[in-house]
Amino acid sequence: MKNQINKTWTKTQLLSDVVTNKNIIVKGSHSYYSDYWDDGFEQSVVRYLLGDELTRDAPTQWEVDKLYIGDYVCIAAEVVILMGGNHNHRVDWFSLYPFMDHIEESYIGKGDTHIGDGCWIGMRAMIMPGVRVGEGAVIAANSVVTKNVEPYSIVGGNPAKHIRYRFSREVIDKLVEFDIYSWPEDKFDSLKPYLCSSDLTALERAIKDYDQD
């Protein structure tokens, strides 16, 4: 491992500081990856076959899918986000083998992958291509996410299944309506004490007071 001797669990990578791939779009400046065990987010987590460091600027046979990551996303060590170009094994064909002379027709894109604001992705979880993880969702460690994940829900297992919602439907709808992670920095910082709580009434009152000032 590169520079492993200098790494500790107390240090993380801010994605906005390290991402260079034009196909990875990071919102804001707070999302991080705990890169203690590997070579970092872009090199170890995001698994492109076509669209990686060597091929991202070269012409490709198909459009490279994009990875969108919201703000305040927490990504634990050894997570894998599987991206396009890795899927030339056609289960609807008699042969799964990716023959180079049929490589173009063998690829079926899954679309862009979206990880919403405020998510927590547990250690060694795997996110499959084209998945949309909703705001505030939790992905349990070692999970394999093959389907969309609802906002403020917790999923786990292989394949990942719904475990529970973090809050009631009424609270979740309110949180989504608040659009917390699009607030200006000053508003977010001012209301942070209410975000570090589960008192919806107090949060609503604080938002109202802030907006009236």
Tab-separated table of C-alpha atoms in Angstrom, residues 27 71-72 117 135 178-185 187-188:
chain	number	residue	atom	x	y	z
A	27	LYS	CA	-21.575	18.136	-4.803
A	71	ASP	CA	-22.784	16.550	-0.012
A	72	TYR	CA	-22.116	15.285	3.528
A	117	ASP	CA	-26.850	13.893	0.228
A	135	GLU	CA	-30.946	11.242	0.776
A	178	PHE	CA	-36.629	21.061	3.792
A	179	ASP	CA	-33.946	20.344	1.146
A	180	ILE	CA	-31.381	20.615	3.924
A	181	TYR	CA	-28.292	19.860	1.862
A	182	SER	CA	-28.983	22.670	-0.587
A	183	TRP	CA	-29.047	25.322	2.116
A	184	PRO	CA	-26.441	28.099	1.985
A	185	GLU	CA	-23.437	27.398	4.193
A	187	LYS	CA	-27.910	28.613	7.166
A	188	PHE	CA	-26.578	25.073	7.502
